[in-house]
Amino acid sequence: MRNSWKRDKGSYMPSQKTLIILLALSLLLLVFSFFYPNSNPSQTHKTLNVNLKTVKIQPFDCYASPQASPVFASLVEGVKYPFLFSLSDFGSLPDKPHKNIQRLLKGKLFRKPDISGTIQDLLEGKQRENGLFVDIGSNVGMASFAAAVMGFEVVAFEPIFENLQRICDGVYLNRVADRVTLFAAAASDKIGNVTIHKVIGRLDNSAISQTGAKLAFKSNQEVAVTVPTIPLDEVISDNQRVLLIKIDVQGWEYHVLKGASKILSRRKGEAPYLIYEEDERLLQASNTSTDEIRGFLGSVGYNSCTKHGTDAHCTKG
């Protein structure tokens, strides 16, 4: 197979990597033009109908950010409300591309992340104008876009710049700039800064704990980056209803929850449904535990939690 890509004498043959990128971009443009034939980027930059507090950390401006390159994006399979998302992990191009890139080249949709279907199932039937979805540890926006394409307002937190670029890709492609407020920060229990350990080649496994960042990918190198932190209670206004909070921050969940204690202390019927990752290894790497989290949640009235894989789903009993 490798020999078939060699150029003949006197003729030019693009490299395999170039052909993969050109084909992927061509397919993306075809999908984009089919689903959004009359889109106008200038019409999507609107003021959001979300009641937020005035904070020092301003929302991330996708229109002022350098665009990610290259862009590999496609529709997601198996969700009731379709959306597109853009990869942050490409694999090793051109020899070992990410599985979703392989699917794209075969004419298949991207594989559905479990969280996307979960978010849509939980939000379906709720009144869009009565509350918002908060996505903490948004990664490339798979949960955020699942909610935004349903018409819900979204407030998302993601501290890794490369992932912010991919979220911006999704904002453009899904035409949801009027529904997504994005913060380039890590949610926590205080305003300040924290060091995040970013695993090279796996931007979905960054963690505040160096041990936690390497748990899933021991062979990968990591780099330390400093990012701002802010509690959710310092962002969401007291009179802003929150329908659902999803937290996936690789072991930092306890600090995020403590920073949202006012929101979580709202009375039954007004307090949000809560989904958070409950991985004991990652929690211990950040010097917390499942018991500590459950104890805190009980103190603010969340006495009904069930496990779904590594995720905990909690409501007020």
Coordinates of C-alpha atoms in Angstrom, one line a residue:
M1 CA 0.0 0.0 0.0
R2 CA 2.8 2.4 0.9
N3 CA 4.4 1.9 -2.5
S4 CA 1.2 2.9 -4.3
W5 CA 1.6 6.4 -2.9
K6 CA 5.0 6.9 -4.4
R7 CA 5.1 9.6 -7.1
D8 CA 6.0 8.5 -10.7
K9 CA 8.9 10.1 -12.4
G10 CA 8.0 13.4 -13.9
S11 CA 4.6 13.6 -12.2
Y12 CA 3.4 15.0 -8.9
M13 CA 1.5 12.9 -6.3
P14 CA 0.3 14.6 -3.1
S15 CA 1.3 12.9 0.1
Q16 CA -1.1 10.6 1.9
K17 CA -1.4 13.1 4.7
T18 CA -2.4 15.8 2.3
L19 CA -5.0 13.6 0.6
I20 CA -6.5 12.7 3.9
I21 CA -6.9 16.3 5.0
L22 CA -8.3 17.4 1.6
L23 CA -10.8 14.6 1.5
A24 CA -11.9 15.2 5.1
L25 CA -12.3 18.9 4.5
S26 CA -14.2 18.3 1.3
L27 CA -16.6 15.9 3.1
L28 CA -17.0 18.5 5.9
L29 CA -17.9 21.2 3.4
L30 CA -20.5 19.0 1.7
V31 CA -22.1 18.2 5.1
F32 CA -22.0 21.8 6.2
S33 CA -23.5 23.2 2.9
F34 CA -26.2 20.5 3.0
F35 CA -27.4 21.2 6.5
Y36 CA -26.7 25.0 6.6
P37 CA -27.2 26.3 3.1
N38 CA -28.2 29.8 4.1
S39 CA -26.0 30.3 7.1
N40 CA -24.5 33.7 7.8
P41 CA -21.8 34.0 10.5
S42 CA -22.6 37.6 11.2
Q43 CA -26.1 36.6 12.2
T44 CA -24.9 34.2 15.0
H45 CA -23.1 36.7 17.2
K46 CA -26.0 37.6 19.5
T47 CA -26.4 38.6 23.1
L48 CA -27.3 35.6 25.2
N49 CA -30.4 35.6 27.4
V50 CA -28.5 34.3 30.4
N51 CA -28.3 36.1 33.8
L52 CA -24.6 36.1 34.8
K53 CA -22.8 38.0 37.5
T54 CA -20.1 40.6 36.6
V55 CA -16.8 38.8 37.0
K56 CA -13.2 39.5 36.2
I57 CA -13.0 36.5 33.9
Q58 CA -14.9 37.5 30.7
P59 CA -16.5 34.9 28.4
F60 CA -14.2 33.5 25.8
D61 CA -14.6 35.3 22.4
C62 CA -14.5 32.7 19.6
Y63 CA -14.5 35.4 17.0
A64 CA -11.2 36.9 18.4
S65 CA -9.5 33.5 18.7
P66 CA -7.2 31.9 16.1
Q67 CA -9.1 29.1 14.3
A68 CA -8.0 25.6 14.9
S69 CA -6.2 23.8 12.1
P70 CA -6.8 21.3 10.6
V71 CA -10.5 20.9 11.3
F72 CA -12.0 17.4 11.4
A73 CA -15.7 17.6 12.1
S74 CA -18.8 15.6 11.3
L75 CA -22.3 14.8 12.5
V76 CA -22.7 12.5 15.5
E77 CA -24.5 9.2 15.0
G78 CA -27.5 8.1 17.1
V79 CA -28.6 11.3 18.8
K80 CA -32.2 12.5 18.5
Y81 CA -31.1 16.1 17.9
P82 CA -28.1 16.0 15.5
F83 CA -25.0 18.2 16.0
L84 CA -21.5 18.4 14.7
F85 CA -18.3 18.4 16.8
S86 CA -14.7 18.9 16.0
L87 CA -11.9 16.5 17.1
S88 CA -9.1 17.7 19.4
D89 CA -7.3 14.3 19.2
F90 CA -6.3 13.3 15.6
G91 CA -4.2 10.2 16.4
S92 CA -1.0 9.9 14.5
L93 CA -1.5 11.2 11.0
P94 CA -1.3 9.8 8.4
D95 CA -0.4 6.3 9.6
K96 CA -2.8 5.9 12.6
P97 CA -5.5 8.5 12.4
H98 CA -8.1 8.8 15.2
K99 CA -11.0 6.3 14.8
N100 CA -13.5 9.0 14.1
I101 CA -11.3 10.2 11.2
Q102 CA -11.3 6.7 9.9
R103 CA -15.1 6.6 10.1
L104 CA -15.3 10.0 8.3
L105 CA -13.2 8.7 5.4
K106 CA -15.5 5.6 5.2
G107 CA -18.5 7.9 4.9
K108 CA -19.7 7.2 8.5
L109 CA -20.8 9.6 11.2
F110 CA -18.8 10.2 14.3
R111 CA -19.4 7.7 17.1
K112 CA -21.9 9.0 19.7
P113 CA -20.3 9.9 23.0
D114 CA -22.5 8.5 25.8
I115 CA -22.8 11.8 27.6
S116 CA -24.5 13.4 24.5
G117 CA -27.4 11.0 24.5
T118 CA -27.7 11.3 28.3
I119 CA -27.9 15.1 28.2
Q120 CA -30.5 15.1 25.5
D121 CA -32.6 12.5 27.3
L122 CA -32.5 14.5 30.6
L123 CA -33.4 17.8 28.9
E124 CA -36.1 16.6 26.6
G125 CA -39.5 17.8 27.7
K126 CA -38.1 20.7 29.8
Q127 CA -38.9 24.3 29.0
R128 CA -35.9 25.8 27.2
E129 CA -36.5 29.4 28.4
N130 CA -36.8 28.4 32.1
G131 CA -33.2 27.4 32.8
L132 CA -29.8 26.6 31.5
F133 CA -27.3 23.8 31.2
V134 CA -23.9 24.1 32.8
D135 CA -21.1 22.1 31.3
I136 CA -18.0 22.0 33.5
G137 CA -15.0 20.3 31.8
S138 CA -16.5 20.8 28.4
N139 CA -13.6 19.3 26.5
V140 CA -14.6 19.8 22.8
G141 CA -18.3 20.6 23.6
M142 CA -20.0 17.2 23.0
A143 CA -22.4 17.8 26.0
S144 CA -22.7 21.5 25.3
F145 CA -23.8 21.1 21.7
A146 CA -26.2 18.3 22.6
A147 CA -28.1 20.8 24.7
A148 CA -27.6 23.9 22.5
V149 CA -29.1 22.3 19.4
M150 CA -32.2 21.5 21.4
G151 CA -32.5 25.3 22.0
F152 CA -31.2 25.4 25.6
E153 CA -28.9 28.1 26.9
V154 CA -25.4 26.7 27.8
V155 CA -22.7 28.0 30.1
A156 CA -19.5 26.0 29.6
F157 CA -16.1 25.9 31.3
E158 CA -13.0 24.6 29.6
P159 CA -9.4 25.8 30.5
I160 CA -7.4 24.1 27.7
F161 CA -6.9 26.4 24.7
E162 CA -6.8 23.7 22.0
N163 CA -10.1 22.4 23.3
L164 CA -11.5 26.0 23.3
Q165 CA -10.7 26.2 19.7
R166 CA -12.6 23.0 19.0
I167 CA -15.6 24.3 20.9
C168 CA -15.5 27.4 18.8
D169 CA -15.5 25.2 15.7
G170 CA -18.7 23.6 17.0
V171 CA -20.2 27.0 17.8
Y172 CA -19.7 28.0 14.1
L173 CA -20.7 24.7 12.6
N174 CA -23.8 24.3 14.7
R175 CA -24.8 28.0 14.6
V176 CA -25.3 28.2 18.4
A177 CA -23.3 31.3 19.2
D178 CA -26.6 32.8 20.5
R179 CA -26.9 29.9 23.1
V180 CA -23.4 29.1 24.3
T181 CA -21.4 31.2 26.8
L182 CA -17.9 29.9 27.1
F183 CA -15.4 30.6 29.9
A184 CA -11.6 29.8 29.4
A185 CA -11.3 28.8 33.1
A186 CA -11.4 25.9 35.4
A187 CA -14.4 25.9 37.8
S188 CA -13.2 25.5 41.4
D189 CA -14.0 26.6 44.9
K190 CA -12.1 30.0 44.8
I191 CA -11.0 32.7 42.4
G192 CA -7.3 32.4 41.5
N193 CA -5.1 30.3 39.4
V194 CA -4.2 26.6 39.3
T195 CA -1.7 24.4 37.4
I196 CA -3.2 21.9 35.0
H197 CA -1.2 19.0 33.7
K198 CA -2.0 18.5 30.0
V199 CA -1.2 15.1 28.6
I200 CA 0.5 15.5 25.2
G201 CA -1.7 14.0 22.5
R202 CA -4.7 13.4 24.8
L203 CA -6.4 16.7 25.5
D204 CA -9.4 14.8 27.0
N205 CA -7.3 13.7 29.9
S206 CA -5.9 16.9 31.3
A207 CA -6.1 17.2 35.1
I208 CA -5.1 19.4 38.0
S209 CA -3.4 16.4 39.6
Q210 CA -0.3 15.3 37.7
T211 CA -1.0 11.7 38.8
G212 CA -4.6 12.0 37.6
A213 CA -3.5 13.2 34.2
K214 CA -1.3 10.2 33.7
L215 CA -3.6 7.5 35.1
A216 CA -5.2 6.6 31.8
F217 CA -2.1 7.1 29.6
K218 CA 1.0 6.3 31.6
S219 CA 3.3 6.5 28.6
N220 CA 2.4 10.0 27.5
Q221 CA 4.4 13.0 28.4
E222 CA 2.6 16.0 30.1
V223 CA 3.2 19.7 30.3
A224 CA 2.1 22.0 33.1
V225 CA 0.0 25.1 32.2
T226 CA -1.5 27.8 34.6
V227 CA -5.2 28.6 34.1
P228 CA -7.6 30.8 36.0
T229 CA -10.2 29.4 38.4
I230 CA -13.6 30.6 39.4
P231 CA -16.5 29.2 41.5
L232 CA -19.7 28.6 39.7
D233 CA -21.5 30.7 42.4
E234 CA -19.4 33.7 41.2
V235 CA -20.7 33.4 37.7
I236 CA -24.4 32.3 37.9
S237 CA -26.8 34.9 39.3
D238 CA -28.9 34.0 42.2
N239 CA -32.2 34.4 40.2
Q240 CA -30.9 32.4 37.2
R241 CA -32.4 28.9 37.1
V242 CA -30.1 26.0 36.4
L243 CA -31.7 22.8 35.0
L244 CA -28.7 20.6 34.8
I245 CA -25.0 20.6 35.8
K246 CA -22.5 18.1 34.3
I247 CA -19.0 17.9 35.8
D248 CA -16.1 15.9 34.3
V249 CA -12.8 17.4 35.6
Q250 CA -10.6 14.4 36.2
G251 CA -10.7 14.3 40.0
W252 CA -11.3 18.0 40.8
E253 CA -15.1 17.4 41.2
Y254 CA -15.2 18.1 45.0
H255 CA -13.7 21.6 44.5
V256 CA -16.1 22.3 41.7
L257 CA -19.1 21.2 43.8
K258 CA -18.0 23.3 46.8
G259 CA -17.8 26.3 44.5
A260 CA -21.4 25.8 43.5
S261 CA -22.7 25.3 47.1
K262 CA -25.2 28.2 46.8
I263 CA -26.7 26.9 43.6
L264 CA -26.8 23.3 45.0
S265 CA -28.5 24.6 48.2
R266 CA -31.5 25.8 46.4
R267 CA -34.7 24.1 47.4
K268 CA -36.1 21.0 45.8
G269 CA -37.7 21.8 42.5
E270 CA -35.3 24.7 41.9
A271 CA -32.0 22.9 42.5
P272 CA -30.4 21.4 39.3
Y273 CA -30.1 17.8 38.4
L274 CA -26.4 16.9 38.8
I275 CA -24.1 14.6 36.8
Y276 CA -20.5 14.3 37.9
E277 CA -17.6 11.8 37.3
E278 CA -17.0 9.7 40.4
D279 CA -13.8 7.9 39.7
E280 CA -12.1 7.0 43.1
R281 CA -8.6 6.8 41.6
L282 CA -8.8 10.3 40.1
L283 CA -10.4 11.7 43.3
Q284 CA -7.7 10.2 45.5
A285 CA -5.0 11.7 43.1
S286 CA -6.6 15.1 44.0
N287 CA -6.7 14.3 47.7
T288 CA -10.4 13.9 47.9
S289 CA -12.8 10.9 47.9
T290 CA -16.2 9.6 47.0
D291 CA -17.2 9.7 50.7
E292 CA -16.1 13.3 51.0
I293 CA -18.2 14.3 47.9
R294 CA -21.2 12.3 49.1
G295 CA -21.0 13.9 52.5
F296 CA -20.9 17.4 51.0
L297 CA -23.8 16.7 48.7
G298 CA -25.8 15.3 51.6
S299 CA -25.2 18.6 53.5
V300 CA -26.9 20.6 50.7
G301 CA -29.8 18.2 50.3
Y302 CA -28.6 15.8 47.5
N303 CA -29.5 12.5 49.2
S304 CA -30.4 10.5 46.1
C305 CA -27.4 9.5 43.9
T306 CA -27.1 6.6 41.6
K307 CA -24.1 5.3 39.7
H308 CA -24.1 5.0 35.9
G309 CA -20.7 3.6 35.0
T310 CA -18.2 6.1 36.4
D311 CA -20.8 8.9 36.5
A312 CA -23.0 9.7 39.5
H313 CA -26.5 11.1 38.9
C314 CA -27.9 13.1 41.9
T315 CA -31.2 14.8 42.7
K316 CA -32.7 16.2 45.9
G317 CA -34.8 13.5 47.6

